[in-house]
mmCIF file of C-alpha atoms and ligand atoms in Angstrom:
data_model
loop_
_atom_site.group_PDB
_atom_site.id
_atom_site.type_symbol
_atom_site.label_atom_id
_atom_site.label_comp_id
_atom_site.label_asym_id
_atom_site.label_seq_id
_atom_site.Cartn_x
_atom_site.Cartn_y
_atom_site.Cartn_z
ATOM 1 C CA MET A 1 -30.841 -165.493 5.915
ATOM 2 C CA ASN A 2 -31.081 -162.436 3.715
ATOM 3 C CA LEU A 3 -29.779 -159.372 5.537
ATOM 4 C CA SER A 4 -31.136 -155.899 4.779
ATOM 5 C CA GLU A 5 -29.669 -154.605 1.482
ATOM 6 C CA LYS A 6 -30.004 -151.063 2.755
ATOM 7 C CA ASN A 7 -27.827 -151.897 5.766
ATOM 8 C CA ILE A 8 -25.356 -153.824 3.603
ATOM 9 C CA GLU A 9 -24.969 -150.768 1.360
ATOM 10 C CA ALA A 10 -24.490 -148.507 4.377
ATOM 11 C CA LEU A 11 -21.856 -150.892 5.730
ATOM 12 C CA LYS A 12 -20.005 -151.030 2.382
ATOM 13 C CA GLU A 13 -19.822 -147.252 2.363
ATOM 14 C CA LEU A 14 -18.658 -147.189 5.964
ATOM 15 C CA LEU A 15 -15.862 -149.650 5.187
ATOM 16 C CA GLU A 16 -14.415 -147.606 2.329
ATOM 17 C CA GLY A 17 -10.796 -146.562 2.920
ATOM 18 C CA LYS A 18 -8.765 -147.672 5.932
ATOM 19 C CA LYS A 19 -10.614 -147.402 9.216
ATOM 20 C CA ARG A 20 -9.863 -147.878 12.892
ATOM 21 C CA VAL A 21 -12.321 -150.483 14.070
ATOM 22 C CA VAL A 22 -13.309 -151.885 17.452
ATOM 23 C CA ILE A 23 -15.399 -155.042 17.854
ATOM 24 C CA LEU A 24 -17.087 -155.491 21.231
ATOM 25 C CA SER A 25 -18.904 -158.415 22.743
ATOM 26 C CA HIS A 26 -20.710 -159.149 25.989
ATOM 27 C CA THR A 27 -19.710 -159.874 29.598
ATOM 28 C CA ASN A 28 -18.987 -163.563 30.282
ATOM 29 C CA PRO A 29 -18.202 -164.027 26.595
ATOM 30 C CA ASP A 30 -19.295 -167.371 25.180
ATOM 31 C CA GLY A 31 -18.466 -169.319 22.013
ATOM 32 C CA ASP A 32 -20.760 -167.177 19.907
ATOM 33 C CA ALA A 33 -19.464 -163.856 21.270
ATOM 34 C CA LEU A 34 -15.851 -164.850 20.567
ATOM 35 C CA GLY A 35 -16.418 -166.848 17.372
ATOM 36 C CA SER A 36 -18.356 -164.033 15.713
ATOM 37 C CA SER A 37 -15.951 -161.307 16.894
ATOM 38 C CA ILE A 38 -12.846 -163.170 15.740
ATOM 39 C CA ALA A 39 -14.208 -164.136 12.309
ATOM 40 C CA TRP A 40 -15.431 -160.586 11.687
ATOM 41 C CA LYS A 41 -12.097 -159.159 12.852
ATOM 42 C CA MET A 42 -10.241 -161.409 10.385
ATOM 43 C CA ALA A 43 -12.512 -160.297 7.525
ATOM 44 C CA LEU A 44 -11.958 -156.606 8.281
ATOM 45 C CA GLN A 45 -8.209 -157.009 8.768
ATOM 46 C CA ARG A 46 -7.961 -158.570 5.335
ATOM 47 C CA LEU A 47 -9.465 -155.366 3.903
ATOM 48 C CA GLY A 48 -6.631 -153.444 5.547
ATOM 49 C CA HIS A 49 -8.521 -151.990 8.495
ATOM 50 C CA GLN A 50 -6.927 -151.693 11.918
ATOM 51 C CA VAL A 51 -9.053 -153.853 14.204
ATOM 52 C CA GLU A 52 -9.190 -154.700 17.917
ATOM 53 C CA ALA A 53 -11.683 -157.148 19.430
ATOM 54 C CA ILE A 54 -12.520 -156.453 23.087
ATOM 55 C CA VAL A 55 -14.563 -158.343 25.684
ATOM 56 C CA PRO A 56 -15.347 -157.088 29.233
ATOM 57 C CA ASN A 57 -13.990 -160.092 31.160
ATOM 58 C CA ALA A 58 -12.263 -163.450 30.727
ATOM 59 C CA TYR A 59 -13.598 -166.295 28.585
ATOM 60 C CA PRO A 60 -13.854 -169.960 29.691
ATOM 61 C CA TYR A 61 -10.859 -172.264 29.147
ATOM 62 C CA TYR A 62 -12.639 -174.576 26.692
ATOM 63 C CA LEU A 63 -12.660 -171.755 24.115
ATOM 64 C CA GLU A 64 -8.896 -171.182 24.200
ATOM 65 C CA TRP A 65 -8.414 -173.205 20.980
ATOM 66 C CA ILE A 66 -10.258 -170.682 18.786
ATOM 67 C CA PRO A 67 -7.636 -169.264 16.367
ATOM 68 C CA THR A 68 -6.146 -165.901 17.468
ATOM 69 C CA ILE A 69 -8.274 -165.789 20.638
ATOM 70 C CA LYS A 70 -5.169 -164.691 22.563
ATOM 71 C CA ASP A 71 -5.275 -161.389 20.633
ATOM 72 C CA VAL A 72 -8.737 -160.551 21.970
ATOM 73 C CA ILE A 73 -8.356 -157.866 24.636
ATOM 74 C CA ILE A 74 -9.895 -158.650 28.020
ATOM 75 C CA TYR A 75 -10.862 -155.205 29.318
ATOM 76 C CA ARG A 76 -10.699 -156.182 32.995
ATOM 77 C CA ASN A 77 -7.051 -157.320 32.641
ATOM 78 C CA ASP A 78 -5.978 -154.598 30.249
ATOM 79 C CA GLU A 79 -3.548 -152.691 32.470
ATOM 80 C CA ALA A 80 -1.730 -151.148 29.486
ATOM 81 C CA GLY A 81 -4.916 -149.339 28.411
ATOM 82 C CA VAL A 82 -4.903 -150.754 24.866
ATOM 83 C CA ALA A 83 -8.687 -151.187 24.866
ATOM 84 C CA GLU A 84 -9.377 -147.692 26.128
ATOM 85 C CA ARG A 85 -7.137 -146.156 23.448
ATOM 86 C CA ALA A 86 -8.614 -148.304 20.679
ATOM 87 C CA VAL A 87 -12.137 -147.291 21.687
ATOM 88 C CA ALA A 88 -11.224 -143.601 21.955
ATOM 89 C CA GLU A 89 -9.659 -143.599 18.475
ATOM 90 C CA ALA A 90 -12.205 -145.830 16.735
ATOM 91 C CA ASP A 91 -14.023 -144.720 13.575
ATOM 92 C CA ILE A 92 -16.405 -147.675 13.767
ATOM 93 C CA ILE A 93 -17.578 -149.664 16.813
ATOM 94 C CA PHE A 94 -19.227 -153.008 16.086
ATOM 95 C CA SER A 95 -21.333 -154.521 18.862
ATOM 96 C CA LEU A 96 -21.694 -158.262 18.394
ATOM 97 C CA ASP A 97 -23.946 -160.739 20.189
ATOM 98 C CA PHE A 98 -25.566 -158.361 22.709
ATOM 99 C CA HIS A 99 -28.462 -155.951 22.474
ATOM 100 C CA THR A 100 -27.708 -153.106 24.845
ATOM 101 C CA LEU A 101 -24.497 -151.392 25.969
ATOM 102 C CA SER A 102 -25.450 -152.171 29.578
ATOM 103 C CA ARG A 103 -24.352 -155.783 28.848
ATOM 104 C CA LEU A 104 -20.762 -154.460 28.722
ATOM 105 C CA ASP A 105 -20.563 -153.485 32.425
ATOM 106 C CA ALA A 106 -17.567 -151.138 32.999
ATOM 107 C CA LEU A 107 -16.529 -151.326 29.330
ATOM 108 C CA GLY A 108 -19.816 -149.546 28.460
ATOM 109 C CA ASP A 109 -18.637 -146.353 30.205
ATOM 110 C CA ILE A 110 -15.637 -145.844 27.921
ATOM 111 C CA ILE A 111 -17.754 -146.388 24.787
ATOM 112 C CA ASP A 112 -19.923 -143.431 25.747
ATOM 113 C CA ARG A 113 -16.880 -141.144 25.628
ATOM 114 C CA ASN A 114 -16.464 -141.733 21.873
ATOM 115 C CA GLN A 115 -19.498 -140.017 20.331
ATOM 116 C CA ARG A 116 -17.772 -139.711 16.941
ATOM 117 C CA ALA A 117 -17.612 -143.389 15.937
ATOM 118 C CA THR A 118 -20.354 -145.006 13.881
ATOM 119 C CA ARG A 119 -22.026 -147.713 15.978
ATOM 120 C CA VAL A 120 -23.073 -150.909 14.262
ATOM 121 C CA LEU A 121 -25.062 -153.668 15.939
ATOM 122 C CA ILE A 122 -24.917 -157.268 14.694
ATOM 123 C CA ASP A 123 -27.003 -159.396 17.037
ATOM 124 C CA HIS A 124 -29.734 -161.970 17.579
ATOM 125 C CA HIS A 125 -31.150 -160.996 20.986
ATOM 126 C CA LEU A 126 -34.687 -159.696 21.484
ATOM 127 C CA ASN A 127 -35.436 -156.023 22.174
ATOM 128 C CA PRO A 128 -32.311 -154.248 20.832
ATOM 129 C CA ALA A 129 -31.729 -150.810 22.343
ATOM 130 C CA GLU A 130 -31.893 -147.772 20.031
ATOM 131 C CA GLU A 131 -28.258 -146.812 20.629
ATOM 132 C CA PHE A 132 -26.832 -147.872 17.245
ATOM 133 C CA ASP A 133 -26.538 -146.119 13.854
ATOM 134 C CA ILE A 134 -26.810 -149.298 11.770
ATOM 135 C CA MET A 135 -28.690 -152.272 13.187
ATOM 136 C CA PHE A 136 -28.411 -155.842 11.963
ATOM 137 C CA SER A 137 -30.855 -157.186 14.559
ATOM 138 C CA TYR A 138 -32.245 -160.639 13.765
ATOM 139 C CA PRO A 139 -33.711 -162.350 16.877
ATOM 140 C CA GLU A 140 -34.757 -165.313 14.700
ATOM 141 C CA ALA A 141 -31.103 -166.081 13.856
ATOM 142 C CA SER A 142 -29.656 -169.044 15.748
ATOM 143 C CA SER A 143 -26.370 -167.270 16.511
ATOM 144 C CA THR A 144 -24.452 -164.082 15.815
ATOM 145 C CA SER A 145 -21.798 -166.244 14.158
ATOM 146 C CA TYR A 146 -24.433 -167.323 11.646
ATOM 147 C CA LEU A 147 -25.254 -163.636 11.038
ATOM 148 C CA ILE A 148 -21.547 -162.908 10.457
ATOM 149 C CA TYR A 149 -21.492 -165.815 7.996
ATOM 150 C CA CYS A 150 -24.504 -164.301 6.160
ATOM 151 C CA LEU A 151 -22.886 -160.871 6.164
ATOM 152 C CA ILE A 152 -19.622 -162.190 4.711
ATOM 153 C CA GLU A 153 -21.537 -164.275 2.167
ATOM 154 C CA GLN A 154 -23.517 -161.237 1.005
ATOM 155 C CA LEU A 155 -20.544 -158.872 0.998
ATOM 156 C CA TRP A 156 -17.735 -161.005 -0.415
ATOM 157 C CA GLY A 157 -19.094 -164.523 -1.060
ATOM 158 C CA ALA A 158 -18.718 -167.684 1.044
ATOM 159 C CA LYS A 159 -15.552 -168.605 -0.869
ATOM 160 C CA SER A 160 -13.742 -165.737 0.849
ATOM 161 C CA ILE A 161 -13.988 -167.552 4.217
ATOM 162 C CA THR A 162 -10.700 -169.061 5.423
ATOM 163 C CA ARG A 163 -10.332 -172.193 7.512
ATOM 164 C CA GLU A 164 -9.491 -170.139 10.609
ATOM 165 C CA GLN A 165 -12.587 -168.010 10.140
ATOM 166 C CA ALA A 166 -14.653 -171.155 9.588
ATOM 167 C CA GLU A 167 -13.380 -172.624 12.879
ATOM 168 C CA ALA A 168 -14.347 -169.469 14.753
ATOM 169 C CA LEU A 169 -17.787 -169.293 13.095
ATOM 170 C CA TYR A 170 -18.430 -172.992 13.675
ATOM 171 C CA ALA A 171 -17.607 -172.566 17.383
ATOM 172 C CA GLY A 172 -20.332 -169.933 17.665
ATOM 173 C CA MET A 173 -22.931 -171.778 15.592
ATOM 174 C CA MET A 174 -22.354 -175.037 17.460
ATOM 175 C CA THR A 175 -22.488 -173.593 20.986
ATOM 176 C CA ASP A 176 -25.495 -171.296 20.477
ATOM 177 C CA THR A 177 -27.581 -174.099 18.959
ATOM 178 C CA GLY A 178 -26.651 -176.769 21.544
ATOM 179 C CA ASN A 179 -24.671 -178.592 18.864
ATOM 180 C CA PHE A 180 -27.413 -178.048 16.273
ATOM 181 C CA SER A 181 -30.345 -179.216 18.388
ATOM 182 C CA PHE A 182 -32.401 -176.109 19.252
ATOM 183 C CA SER A 183 -35.573 -174.879 17.568
ATOM 184 C CA THR A 184 -33.752 -172.099 15.677
ATOM 185 C CA LEU A 185 -32.323 -174.366 12.945
ATOM 186 C CA THR A 186 -32.994 -173.595 9.279
ATOM 187 C CA PRO A 187 -31.997 -175.232 5.967
ATOM 188 C CA HIS A 188 -29.782 -172.243 5.180
ATOM 189 C CA LEU A 189 -27.835 -172.713 8.428
ATOM 190 C CA PHE A 190 -26.872 -176.206 7.242
ATOM 191 C CA ARG A 191 -25.884 -174.800 3.838
ATOM 192 C CA ALA A 192 -23.717 -172.323 5.712
ATOM 193 C CA VAL A 193 -22.158 -175.183 7.704
ATOM 194 C CA ALA A 194 -21.565 -177.083 4.456
ATOM 195 C CA ASN A 195 -19.635 -174.088 3.122
ATOM 196 C CA LEU A 196 -17.609 -173.922 6.328
ATOM 197 C CA ALA A 197 -16.880 -177.653 5.971
ATOM 198 C CA GLU A 198 -15.496 -176.942 2.470
ATOM 199 C CA THR A 199 -12.636 -175.019 4.093
ATOM 200 C CA GLY A 200 -11.414 -178.305 5.645
ATOM 201 C CA ILE A 201 -12.435 -177.761 9.289
ATOM 202 C CA ASP A 202 -12.377 -180.896 11.444
ATOM 203 C CA ILE A 203 -15.926 -180.940 12.856
ATOM 204 C CA PRO A 204 -15.495 -183.843 15.358
ATOM 205 C CA GLN A 205 -12.332 -182.169 16.644
ATOM 206 C CA LEU A 206 -14.115 -178.840 17.096
ATOM 207 C CA TYR A 207 -16.863 -180.664 19.018
ATOM 208 C CA ASN A 208 -14.278 -182.304 21.267
ATOM 209 C CA ASN A 209 -12.499 -179.001 21.833
ATOM 210 C CA VAL A 210 -15.643 -177.580 23.441
ATOM 211 C CA TYR A 211 -17.629 -180.464 24.885
ATOM 212 C CA ASN A 212 -14.982 -183.020 25.844
ATOM 213 C CA SER A 213 -12.364 -180.735 27.338
ATOM 214 C CA PHE A 214 -13.655 -180.083 30.834
ATOM 215 C CA THR A 215 -11.862 -180.635 34.134
ATOM 216 C CA GLU A 216 -12.367 -183.497 36.599
ATOM 217 C CA GLY A 217 -13.758 -180.962 39.070
ATOM 218 C CA ARG A 218 -16.454 -180.010 36.610
ATOM 219 C CA ALA A 219 -17.590 -183.616 36.184
ATOM 220 C CA ARG A 220 -17.762 -184.094 39.975
ATOM 221 C CA LEU A 221 -19.507 -180.764 40.533
ATOM 222 C CA PHE A 222 -22.061 -181.684 37.872
ATOM 223 C CA GLY A 223 -22.868 -184.967 39.633
ATOM 224 C CA TYR A 224 -23.181 -183.149 42.946
ATOM 225 C CA VAL A 225 -25.453 -180.413 41.612
ATOM 226 C CA ILE A 226 -27.844 -182.769 39.843
ATOM 227 C CA ASN A 227 -27.955 -185.225 42.721
ATOM 228 C CA ARG A 228 -28.071 -182.826 45.650
ATOM 229 C CA LYS A 229 -29.146 -179.411 44.436
ATOM 230 C CA MET A 230 -31.876 -179.998 41.855
ATOM 231 C CA LYS A 231 -35.344 -179.085 43.131
ATOM 232 C CA LEU A 232 -38.437 -179.877 41.102
ATOM 233 C CA LEU A 233 -41.612 -177.796 41.290
ATOM 234 C CA ARG A 234 -45.075 -177.954 39.778
ATOM 235 C CA LYS A 235 -45.264 -181.713 39.200
ATOM 236 C CA GLY A 236 -41.801 -181.911 37.726
ATOM 237 C CA THR A 237 -42.310 -179.266 35.041
ATOM 238 C CA VAL A 238 -40.020 -176.650 36.625
ATOM 239 C CA ALA A 239 -36.557 -177.202 38.077
ATOM 240 C CA HIS A 240 -33.944 -175.097 39.773
ATOM 241 C CA LEU A 241 -30.308 -175.670 40.656
ATOM 242 C CA SER A 242 -28.013 -173.537 42.772
ATOM 243 C CA LEU A 243 -24.312 -173.187 43.376
ATOM 244 C CA THR A 244 -22.751 -171.281 46.259
ATOM 245 C CA GLU A 245 -19.193 -169.940 46.235
ATOM 246 C CA GLU A 246 -18.281 -172.477 48.925
ATOM 247 C CA GLU A 247 -19.525 -175.375 46.765
ATOM 248 C CA MET A 248 -17.618 -174.078 43.759
ATOM 249 C CA ARG A 249 -14.413 -173.859 45.799
ATOM 250 C CA ARG A 250 -14.959 -177.404 47.035
ATOM 251 C CA PHE A 251 -14.874 -178.665 43.428
ATOM 252 C CA TRP A 252 -11.892 -176.519 42.288
ATOM 253 C CA PHE A 253 -14.203 -174.338 40.205
ATOM 254 C CA GLN A 254 -12.844 -172.639 37.108
ATOM 255 C CA GLN A 255 -14.817 -170.125 35.095
ATOM 256 C CA GLY A 256 -17.043 -172.016 32.678
ATOM 257 C CA ASP A 257 -17.254 -175.208 34.768
ATOM 258 C CA ASN A 258 -21.018 -174.737 35.202
ATOM 259 C CA GLU A 259 -21.544 -174.475 31.425
ATOM 260 C CA GLY A 260 -24.558 -176.517 30.340
ATOM 261 C CA PHE A 261 -25.745 -177.464 33.846
ATOM 262 C CA VAL A 262 -28.971 -175.504 33.406
ATOM 263 C CA ASN A 263 -29.847 -177.521 30.295
ATOM 264 C CA TYR A 264 -29.738 -180.851 32.090
ATOM 265 C CA PRO A 265 -33.109 -180.725 33.898
ATOM 266 C CA LEU A 266 -34.687 -180.228 30.459
ATOM 267 C CA THR A 267 -33.624 -183.774 29.565
ATOM 268 C CA ILE A 268 -36.419 -184.907 31.919
ATOM 269 C CA LYS A 269 -39.673 -185.536 30.104
ATOM 270 C CA LYS A 270 -42.339 -182.865 30.701
ATOM 271 C CA MET A 271 -39.793 -180.350 32.015
ATOM 272 C CA ARG A 272 -40.654 -176.861 30.722
ATOM 273 C CA LEU A 273 -38.468 -174.428 32.636
ATOM 274 C CA SER A 274 -35.068 -174.753 34.262
ATOM 275 C CA ALA A 275 -33.018 -172.247 36.246
ATOM 276 C CA ILE A 276 -29.586 -172.165 37.836
ATOM 277 C CA PHE A 277 -28.461 -169.632 40.444
ATOM 278 C CA THR A 278 -24.714 -169.148 40.631
ATOM 279 C CA GLU A 279 -23.267 -167.117 43.492
ATOM 280 C CA HIS A 280 -20.719 -164.442 42.621
ATOM 281 C CA HIS A 281 -18.916 -162.030 44.911
ATOM 282 C CA ASP A 282 -21.652 -159.386 44.995
ATOM 283 C CA PHE A 283 -24.627 -160.848 43.134
ATOM 284 C CA ILE A 284 -26.216 -164.090 42.011
ATOM 285 C CA ARG A 285 -26.229 -164.868 38.299
ATOM 286 C CA VAL A 286 -29.514 -166.321 37.105
ATOM 287 C CA SER A 287 -29.569 -168.496 34.026
ATOM 288 C CA LEU A 288 -32.842 -169.724 32.519
ATOM 289 C CA ARG A 289 -33.797 -172.252 29.846
ATOM 290 C CA SER A 290 -37.196 -173.375 28.611
ATOM 291 C CA ARG A 291 -38.912 -175.604 26.167
ATOM 292 C CA GLY A 292 -41.507 -174.624 23.557
ATOM 293 C CA ARG A 293 -43.768 -171.683 24.212
ATOM 294 C CA VAL A 294 -42.481 -170.899 27.732
ATOM 295 C CA ASP A 295 -40.871 -167.474 27.344
ATOM 296 C CA VAL A 296 -37.875 -167.102 29.667
ATOM 297 C CA ASN A 297 -36.917 -163.806 28.024
ATOM 298 C CA LEU A 298 -40.123 -162.382 29.486
ATOM 299 C CA PHE A 299 -39.487 -164.176 32.793
ATOM 300 C CA ALA A 300 -35.945 -162.787 33.033
ATOM 301 C CA GLN A 301 -37.110 -159.259 32.196
ATOM 302 C CA ARG A 302 -39.928 -159.296 34.709
ATOM 303 C CA TYR A 303 -38.290 -160.968 37.661
ATOM 304 C CA PHE A 304 -34.512 -160.712 37.278
ATOM 305 C CA ASN A 305 -33.898 -157.475 35.393
ATOM 306 C CA GLY A 306 -32.424 -159.416 32.479
ATOM 307 C CA GLY A 307 -33.330 -160.742 29.068
ATOM 308 C CA GLY A 308 -32.033 -162.886 26.215
ATOM 309 C CA HIS A 309 -33.977 -165.190 23.942
ATOM 310 C CA LYS A 310 -37.355 -166.904 24.260
ATOM 311 C CA ASN A 311 -35.832 -170.246 25.340
ATOM 312 C CA ALA A 312 -32.535 -169.056 26.874
ATOM 313 C CA ALA A 313 -32.209 -165.991 29.031
ATOM 314 C CA GLY A 314 -30.492 -164.666 32.116
ATOM 315 C CA GLY A 315 -30.375 -161.947 34.714
ATOM 316 C CA LYS A 316 -29.036 -161.024 38.137
ATOM 317 C CA SER A 317 -30.247 -161.110 41.710
ATOM 318 C CA PHE A 318 -28.884 -158.898 44.480
ATOM 319 C CA VAL A 319 -30.394 -160.670 47.485
ATOM 320 C CA SER A 320 -29.237 -163.847 49.288
ATOM 321 C CA MET A 321 -29.431 -167.304 47.710
ATOM 322 C CA ALA A 322 -32.373 -168.287 49.940
ATOM 323 C CA GLU A 323 -34.251 -165.098 49.023
ATOM 324 C CA THR A 324 -33.418 -165.528 45.331
ATOM 325 C CA ILE A 325 -34.879 -169.027 45.356
ATOM 326 C CA LYS A 326 -37.975 -167.821 47.211
ATOM 327 C CA HIS A 327 -38.394 -165.002 44.681
ATOM 328 C CA PHE A 328 -38.025 -167.502 41.817
ATOM 329 C CA GLU A 329 -40.584 -169.910 43.248
ATOM 330 C CA LYS A 330 -43.096 -167.099 43.766
ATOM 331 C CA ALA A 331 -42.443 -165.830 40.217
ATOM 332 C CA VAL A 332 -43.069 -169.323 38.834
ATOM 333 C CA GLU A 333 -46.465 -169.454 40.562
ATOM 334 C CA GLU A 334 -47.358 -166.018 39.232
ATOM 335 C CA PHE A 335 -46.252 -166.999 35.714
ATOM 336 C CA ALA A 336 -48.268 -170.213 35.898
ATOM 337 C CA ALA A 337 -51.351 -168.380 37.178
ATOM 338 C CA GLU A 338 -51.245 -166.275 34.023
ATOM 339 C CA GLY A 339 -51.127 -169.399 31.863
ATOM 340 C CA LEU A 340 -47.561 -168.725 30.783
ATOM 341 C CA LEU A 341 -46.096 -172.040 31.894
HETATM 342 P P1 LIG B 401 -26.590 -167.674 29.796
HETATM 343 O O1 LIG B 401 -27.607 -168.335 30.649
HETATM 344 O O2 LIG B 401 -25.986 -168.620 28.825
HETATM 345 O O3 LIG B 401 -25.620 -166.843 30.568
HETATM 346 O O4 LIG B 401 -27.385 -166.615 28.937
HETATM 347 C C1 LIG B 401 -28.461 -166.999 28.125
HETATM 348 C C2 LIG B 401 -28.929 -165.818 27.328
HETATM 349 O O5 LIG B 401 -29.438 -164.791 28.180
HETATM 350 C C3 LIG B 401 -27.835 -165.165 26.541
HETATM 351 O O6 LIG B 401 -28.333 -164.904 25.260
HETATM 352 C C4 LIG B 401 -27.504 -163.913 27.275
HETATM 353 O O7 LIG B 401 -27.114 -162.900 26.425
HETATM 354 C C5 LIG B 401 -28.780 -163.565 27.995
HETATM 355 N N1 LIG B 401 -28.446 -163.006 29.299
HETATM 356 C C6 LIG B 401 -27.749 -163.612 30.276
HETATM 357 N N2 LIG B 401 -27.607 -162.812 31.342
HETATM 358 C C7 LIG B 401 -28.235 -161.654 31.040
HETATM 359 C C8 LIG B 401 -28.430 -160.405 31.732
HETATM 360 O O8 LIG B 401 -27.994 -160.208 32.871
HETATM 361 N N3 LIG B 401 -29.131 -159.449 31.067
HETATM 362 C C9 LIG B 401 -29.634 -159.633 29.821
HETATM 363 N N4 LIG B 401 -30.326 -158.634 29.249
HETATM 364 N N5 LIG B 401 -29.457 -160.780 29.143
HETATM 365 C C10 LIG B 401 -28.772 -161.782 29.729
HETATM 366 MN MN1 LIG B 402 -25.295 -165.574 20.696
#
């Protein structure tokens, strides 16, 4: 993907000299959030910049293998105030893999206090907010890690990518494309992957690190949810799943254990929309997936105050599980009545 030359020039100018840089990514950081942040951090460090990568809360255990992930600051656990200082002193703040500062929760408040830093967005979500000075916003890109690859390729050439950077970038590309199976694939993405492979990364191992590293509890919870909690609507074209805190405790839940559950109903022929409702302490997280023209970004915006991509989106609900499900089922009927399903 060819990124805007005008933006590339602006970025080159911005990166002249030694700068204090902060790289931020979204709440509940996933493989793409962390992979893109870490690879970009490594690139900037090599130029001599002082860089901190910060995420609002903890990442799931199956991402712990990504090189240098332990150096990423988790804002919620940052009692020493390293993140707050880094943000306050930053010359440049990069926002990776999210489209509005509201996706940062409490971390968003401290960003607002630094009005001096140049704000750069590098992202692939729809509807980016106008709160950035330089915007690399490409909703057609399959991942932010792929955008970071393109950026590095255009700035310094693919040969500059190290094996550690390639592992981080591959983690993001693989997870955001469902291991290279979604509709966002392009020939250039595979050329990018070929260049990452040149660095010597072990692709089967990276796959195993993410997809074959779950807990026993996760496997049992998965069986339970599909067997007992999957409800089909509209002649088997819409499905929803739900998980209460009590159920999660029963299966020794660890953050990330529900990863991928929402995709499973879409393995059923004719399924067009799938949702999972996961209970948290003070809200219910809504996660949506769809096939083809069904636009869950629109669905999430309209009914759950959220957003994302056309075929993968999310939001929140602040009523009970029963009311959330009722609201969802009503929304589905409304959506269908408009011919959107
Ligand atoms: P997931 O279901 O994997 O948590 O999220 C799927 C997609 O929806 C991601 O691209 C994510 O950024 C977006 N998303 C998830 N939750 C929210 C939310 O609460 N608000 C917005 N705007 N986007 C969300
Ligand atoms: Mn992403």
